[in-house]
mmCIF file of C-alpha atoms in Angstrom:
data_model
loop_
_atom_site.group_PDB
_atom_site.id
_atom_site.type_symbol
_atom_site.label_atom_id
_atom_site.label_comp_id
_atom_site.label_asym_id
_atom_site.label_seq_id
_atom_site.Cartn_x
_atom_site.Cartn_y
_atom_site.Cartn_z
ATOM 1 C CA ASP A 70 0.000 0.000 0.000
ATOM 2 C CA ALA A 71 1.231 3.453 -0.888
ATOM 3 C CA MET A 72 2.511 5.286 2.175
ATOM 4 C CA VAL A 73 3.181 8.704 0.627
ATOM 5 C CA ILE A 74 0.560 9.724 -1.885
ATOM 6 C CA GLN A 75 0.794 12.688 -4.187
ATOM 7 C CA ASN A 76 -2.113 14.115 -6.125
ATOM 8 C CA PRO A 77 -2.475 14.645 -8.936
ATOM 9 C CA ARG A 78 0.218 12.678 -10.807
ATOM 10 C CA TYR A 79 0.051 15.182 -13.666
ATOM 11 C CA GLN A 80 -1.009 18.800 -13.417
ATOM 12 C CA VAL A 81 -1.331 21.329 -16.211
ATOM 13 C CA THR A 82 -1.737 24.950 -15.206
ATOM 14 C CA GLN A 83 -1.786 28.263 -16.978
ATOM 15 C CA PHE A 84 0.980 30.782 -16.702
ATOM 16 C CA GLY A 85 0.301 32.943 -13.645
ATOM 17 C CA LYS A 86 -2.638 30.872 -12.376
ATOM 18 C CA PRO A 87 -2.221 29.657 -8.776
ATOM 19 C CA VAL A 88 -1.875 25.919 -8.393
ATOM 20 C CA THR A 89 -1.785 23.582 -5.399
ATOM 21 C CA LEU A 90 -0.153 20.178 -5.202
ATOM 22 C CA SER A 91 -1.018 17.816 -2.383
ATOM 23 C CA CYS A 92 0.755 15.133 -0.425
ATOM 24 C CA SER A 93 -0.564 12.771 2.215
ATOM 25 C CA GLN A 94 1.142 10.147 4.347
ATOM 26 C CA THR A 95 0.032 7.164 6.390
ATOM 27 C CA LEU A 96 3.339 6.794 8.235
ATOM 28 C CA ASN A 97 2.711 9.376 10.961
ATOM 29 C CA HIS A 98 6.138 10.830 10.305
ATOM 30 C CA ASN A 99 7.212 14.096 11.859
ATOM 31 C CA VAL A 100 8.975 15.506 8.816
ATOM 32 C CA MET A 101 7.542 16.281 5.390
ATOM 33 C CA TYR A 102 9.664 17.603 2.507
ATOM 34 C CA TRP A 103 9.003 19.164 -0.872
ATOM 35 C CA TYR A 104 11.574 18.790 -3.642
ATOM 36 C CA GLN A 105 11.636 20.217 -7.150
ATOM 37 C CA GLN A 106 13.238 18.002 -9.798
ATOM 38 C CA LYS A 107 13.950 19.292 -13.274
ATOM 39 C CA SER A 108 15.074 17.068 -16.114
ATOM 40 C CA SER A 109 18.560 15.599 -15.610
ATOM 41 C CA GLN A 110 19.046 17.597 -12.402
ATOM 42 C CA ALA A 111 19.258 16.675 -8.755
ATOM 43 C CA PRO A 112 16.077 16.951 -6.703
ATOM 44 C CA LYS A 113 16.275 20.359 -5.058
ATOM 45 C CA LEU A 114 14.892 20.835 -1.576
ATOM 46 C CA LEU A 115 12.379 23.681 -1.426
ATOM 47 C CA PHE A 116 11.326 23.460 2.233
ATOM 48 C CA HIS A 117 10.300 21.058 4.933
ATOM 49 C CA TYR A 118 8.096 20.843 7.987
ATOM 50 C CA TYR A 119 9.347 19.370 11.213
ATOM 51 C CA ASP A 120 6.025 18.794 12.916
ATOM 52 C CA LYS A 121 4.438 22.264 12.677
ATOM 53 C CA ASP A 122 7.711 24.138 12.237
ATOM 54 C CA PHE A 123 8.234 25.389 8.698
ATOM 55 C CA ASN A 124 11.816 25.463 7.385
ATOM 56 C CA ASN A 125 12.391 27.301 4.138
ATOM 57 C CA GLU A 126 15.559 26.892 2.088
ATOM 58 C CA ALA A 127 17.331 30.195 1.556
ATOM 59 C CA ASP A 128 17.123 30.064 -2.234
ATOM 60 C CA THR A 129 13.474 28.994 -2.522
ATOM 61 C CA PRO A 130 11.545 31.710 -4.385
ATOM 62 C CA ASP A 131 8.736 33.496 -2.558
ATOM 63 C CA ASN A 132 6.413 32.210 -5.276
ATOM 64 C CA PHE A 133 6.486 28.840 -3.508
ATOM 65 C CA GLN A 134 4.552 28.382 -0.286
ATOM 66 C CA SER A 135 3.539 25.416 1.792
ATOM 67 C CA ARG A 136 0.895 24.446 4.324
ATOM 68 C CA ARG A 137 0.676 21.552 6.704
ATOM 69 C CA PRO A 138 -2.752 21.562 8.349
ATOM 70 C CA ASN A 139 -2.165 18.281 10.178
ATOM 71 C CA THR A 140 0.360 15.462 10.460
ATOM 72 C CA SER A 141 -0.966 13.612 7.438
ATOM 73 C CA PHE A 142 -1.220 16.314 4.809
ATOM 74 C CA CYS A 143 1.104 18.851 3.256
ATOM 75 C CA PHE A 144 0.441 21.188 0.347
ATOM 76 C CA LEU A 145 2.677 23.027 -2.091
ATOM 77 C CA ASP A 146 1.215 26.272 -3.388
ATOM 78 C CA ILE A 147 2.697 28.034 -6.389
ATOM 79 C CA ARG A 148 1.212 31.513 -6.397
ATOM 80 C CA SER A 149 2.038 32.574 -9.933
ATOM 81 C CA PRO A 150 3.568 29.734 -11.928
ATOM 82 C CA GLY A 151 6.066 30.650 -14.590
ATOM 83 C CA LEU A 152 7.358 28.526 -17.445
ATOM 84 C CA GLY A 153 10.492 27.879 -15.416
ATOM 85 C CA ASP A 154 8.460 26.191 -12.689
ATOM 86 C CA ALA A 155 7.586 23.262 -14.918
ATOM 87 C CA ALA A 156 9.137 20.275 -13.173
ATOM 88 C CA MET A 157 8.486 17.126 -11.187
ATOM 89 C CA TYR A 158 7.573 17.912 -7.593
ATOM 90 C CA LEU A 159 8.430 15.256 -5.037
ATOM 91 C CA CYS A 160 7.025 14.914 -1.558
ATOM 92 C CA ALA A 161 8.901 12.894 1.039
ATOM 93 C CA THR A 162 8.521 12.050 4.709
ATOM 94 C CA SER A 163 10.838 10.836 7.424
ATOM 95 C CA ARG A 164 10.397 9.899 11.024
ATOM 96 C CA ASP A 165 13.105 12.325 12.073
ATOM 97 C CA ARG A 166 15.775 14.532 10.536
ATOM 98 C CA GLY A 167 18.922 13.057 11.906
ATOM 99 C CA GLY A 168 21.552 10.505 11.029
ATOM 100 C CA GLY A 169 20.587 7.565 8.878
ATOM 101 C CA THR A 170 16.855 8.228 8.948
ATOM 102 C CA GLU A 171 15.276 6.987 5.727
ATOM 103 C CA ALA A 172 13.068 9.263 3.642
ATOM 104 C CA PHE A 173 9.991 7.836 1.914
ATOM 105 C CA PHE A 174 8.931 9.393 -1.365
ATOM 106 C CA GLY A 175 5.688 9.722 -3.235
ATOM 107 C CA GLN A 176 5.487 9.127 -6.971
ATOM 108 C CA GLY A 177 5.681 12.813 -7.704
ATOM 109 C CA THR A 178 3.501 15.328 -9.520
ATOM 110 C CA ARG A 179 4.633 16.444 -12.942
ATOM 111 C CA LEU A 180 3.681 20.078 -13.429
ATOM 112 C CA THR A 181 3.305 21.576 -16.885
ATOM 113 C CA VAL A 182 2.845 25.337 -17.292
ATOM 114 C CA VAL A 183 1.198 26.536 -20.501
ATOM 115 C CA GLY B 259 27.542 23.841 1.945
ATOM 116 C CA ASN B 260 26.926 20.141 1.579
ATOM 117 C CA SER B 261 26.922 18.692 -1.924
ATOM 118 C CA VAL B 262 26.995 15.424 -3.825
ATOM 119 C CA THR B 263 28.657 14.741 -7.166
ATOM 120 C CA GLN B 264 27.990 11.564 -9.097
ATOM 121 C CA MET B 265 29.129 10.342 -12.467
ATOM 122 C CA GLU B 266 27.296 11.482 -15.543
ATOM 123 C CA GLY B 267 25.103 9.021 -17.342
ATOM 124 C CA PRO B 268 23.597 7.361 -19.102
ATOM 125 C CA VAL B 269 25.372 4.110 -18.426
ATOM 126 C CA THR B 270 24.551 1.212 -20.731
ATOM 127 C CA LEU B 271 25.647 -2.309 -19.800
ATOM 128 C CA SER B 272 24.988 -5.815 -20.947
ATOM 129 C CA GLU B 273 23.325 -8.233 -18.565
ATOM 130 C CA GLU B 274 25.748 -9.797 -16.051
ATOM 131 C CA ALA B 275 28.266 -6.971 -16.456
ATOM 132 C CA PHE B 276 29.927 -5.313 -13.464
ATOM 133 C CA LEU B 277 28.528 -1.953 -12.403
ATOM 134 C CA THR B 278 30.224 0.973 -10.718
ATOM 135 C CA ILE B 279 28.597 4.361 -10.268
ATOM 136 C CA ASN B 280 30.919 6.878 -8.668
ATOM 137 C CA CYS B 281 29.760 9.275 -5.971
ATOM 138 C CA THR B 282 31.749 11.816 -3.994
ATOM 139 C CA TYR B 283 30.536 14.283 -1.432
ATOM 140 C CA THR B 284 31.421 17.500 0.330
ATOM 141 C CA ALA B 285 30.121 17.957 3.831
ATOM 142 C CA THR B 286 30.959 19.343 7.210
ATOM 143 C CA GLY B 287 30.814 16.961 10.090
ATOM 144 C CA TYR B 288 29.841 13.333 9.654
ATOM 145 C CA PRO B 289 26.981 12.888 7.212
ATOM 146 C CA SER B 290 25.027 9.718 6.560
ATOM 147 C CA LEU B 291 25.179 8.499 2.967
ATOM 148 C CA PHE B 292 22.470 6.909 0.842
ATOM 149 C CA TRP B 293 21.739 5.447 -2.542
ATOM 150 C CA TYR B 294 18.199 5.839 -3.816
ATOM 151 C CA VAL B 295 16.783 4.225 -6.954
ATOM 152 C CA GLN B 296 13.950 5.445 -9.161
ATOM 153 C CA TYR B 297 12.332 2.911 -11.468
ATOM 154 C CA PRO B 298 10.325 4.239 -14.427
ATOM 155 C CA GLY B 299 7.079 5.824 -13.322
ATOM 156 C CA GLU B 300 7.800 5.401 -9.620
ATOM 157 C CA GLY B 301 9.062 7.468 -6.727
ATOM 158 C CA LEU B 302 12.512 7.278 -5.206
ATOM 159 C CA GLN B 303 13.182 4.261 -2.987
ATOM 160 C CA LEU B 304 16.008 3.682 -0.582
ATOM 161 C CA LEU B 305 18.476 1.137 -1.951
ATOM 162 C CA LEU B 306 21.111 1.182 0.790
ATOM 163 C CA LYS B 307 22.752 3.440 3.330
ATOM 164 C CA ALA B 308 25.787 3.862 5.588
ATOM 165 C CA THR B 309 25.949 6.057 8.630
ATOM 166 C CA LYS B 310 29.627 6.137 9.537
ATOM 167 C CA ALA B 311 33.077 5.760 8.025
ATOM 168 C CA ASP B 312 33.980 2.278 6.745
ATOM 169 C CA ASP B 313 30.375 1.078 6.975
ATOM 170 C CA LYS B 314 29.212 -0.961 4.007
ATOM 171 C CA GLY B 315 25.598 -0.741 2.913
ATOM 172 C CA SER B 316 24.198 -3.584 0.852
ATOM 173 C CA ASN B 317 20.887 -4.615 -0.673
ATOM 174 C CA LYS B 318 19.740 -6.668 -3.690
ATOM 175 C CA GLY B 319 23.350 -7.400 -4.673
ATOM 176 C CA PHE B 320 24.341 -3.720 -4.608
ATOM 177 C CA GLU B 321 27.071 -2.507 -2.250
ATOM 178 C CA ALA B 322 28.642 0.796 -1.290
ATOM 179 C CA THR B 323 31.312 1.585 1.301
ATOM 180 C CA TYR B 324 31.542 4.893 3.176
ATOM 181 C CA ARG B 325 35.107 6.104 2.547
ATOM 182 C CA LYS B 326 35.833 9.161 4.619
ATOM 183 C CA GLU B 327 39.440 9.485 3.431
ATOM 184 C CA THR B 328 38.306 9.859 -0.183
ATOM 185 C CA THR B 329 34.852 11.320 0.633
ATOM 186 C CA SER B 330 33.285 8.697 -1.594
ATOM 187 C CA PHE B 331 30.369 6.252 -1.603
ATOM 188 C CA HIS B 332 30.613 4.390 -4.905
ATOM 189 C CA LEU B 333 27.818 1.985 -5.845
ATOM 190 C CA GLU B 334 28.784 -1.450 -7.160
ATOM 191 C CA LYS B 335 27.085 -4.616 -8.324
ATOM 192 C CA GLY B 336 28.855 -7.670 -9.574
ATOM 193 C CA SER B 337 26.285 -8.800 -12.137
ATOM 194 C CA VAL B 338 23.519 -6.478 -13.302
ATOM 195 C CA GLN B 339 20.142 -7.592 -14.595
ATOM 196 C CA VAL B 340 17.716 -6.002 -17.019
ATOM 197 C CA SER B 341 15.458 -5.284 -14.039
ATOM 198 C CA ASP B 342 18.165 -3.017 -12.564
ATOM 199 C CA SER B 343 17.496 -0.447 -15.284
ATOM 200 C CA ALA B 344 16.619 2.732 -13.405
ATOM 201 C CA VAL B 345 17.994 6.075 -12.275
ATOM 202 C CA TYR B 346 20.310 5.919 -9.256
ATOM 203 C CA PHE B 347 20.750 8.868 -6.895
ATOM 204 C CA CYS B 348 23.508 9.305 -4.367
ATOM 205 C CA ALA B 349 22.522 11.428 -1.362
ATOM 206 C CA LEU B 350 23.741 12.618 2.006
ATOM 207 C CA ARG B 351 21.990 13.692 5.147
ATOM 208 C CA GLY B 352 23.812 16.157 7.310
ATOM 209 C CA GLY B 353 23.938 19.664 8.648
ATOM 210 C CA SER B 354 22.043 21.182 11.519
ATOM 211 C CA GLN B 355 18.661 20.224 10.063
ATOM 212 C CA GLY B 356 19.663 16.889 8.592
ATOM 213 C CA ASN B 357 18.474 17.799 5.120
ATOM 214 C CA LEU B 358 18.712 15.126 2.438
ATOM 215 C CA ILE B 359 20.854 16.426 -0.447
ATOM 216 C CA PHE B 360 20.954 14.569 -3.771
ATOM 217 C CA GLY B 361 23.295 14.170 -6.679
ATOM 218 C CA LYS B 362 22.007 14.586 -10.229
ATOM 219 C CA GLY B 363 21.291 10.917 -10.747
ATOM 220 C CA THR B 364 22.771 8.353 -13.117
ATOM 221 C CA LYS B 365 20.548 6.538 -15.564
ATOM 222 C CA LEU B 366 21.420 2.874 -15.989
ATOM 223 C CA SER B 367 20.182 0.820 -18.912
ATOM 224 C CA VAL B 368 20.884 -2.913 -18.940
ATOM 225 C CA LYS B 369 20.522 -4.746 -22.233
ATOM 226 C CA PRO B 370 19.747 -8.473 -22.497
#
């Protein structure tokens, strides 16, 4: 059974039109991450939640926001998508942040901006 | 800051060939090291990990040894199968927040 579920798998949005991607988990993990992965590039960490604490990466554009209303769900909001935001967006969870803690990934949402 | 560098792909091998995918890292402190694999149409899955120097992670015939002296964590498999075709990501977890940092990934294609 899928433990980290991302919806939708494919999302097409218009240039400048706000879009929300969702992620849910059944693992009851404390940490939830959002990564952006462009073709042939490393997944890039955008931000993460440790429980309710939001941790933004320094180079994440303000256009990207996130919400975590409860332990199970986390959302990625792109306020005004540009063509350069087309990418695969990966959600991941982990029990904790330290040491050898494994991260569990969803299947990703591929975002197309038209 | 922390970073991971892995060999460029794609790598194409014949079945039963020996595989090496090189990975080196830059990090402060003592990071944990990981290999993740992404099969077509699926999310990333943990393949193996090592949490301290000289540890060897192994799974499904794949191995990697944490070499602090060379800051490396090369992935090896003695005999690859067609089913090993996937993208392989080297990663480290370190720093004050234990963020998971990835390399660019290496695509492996195994031909029958």
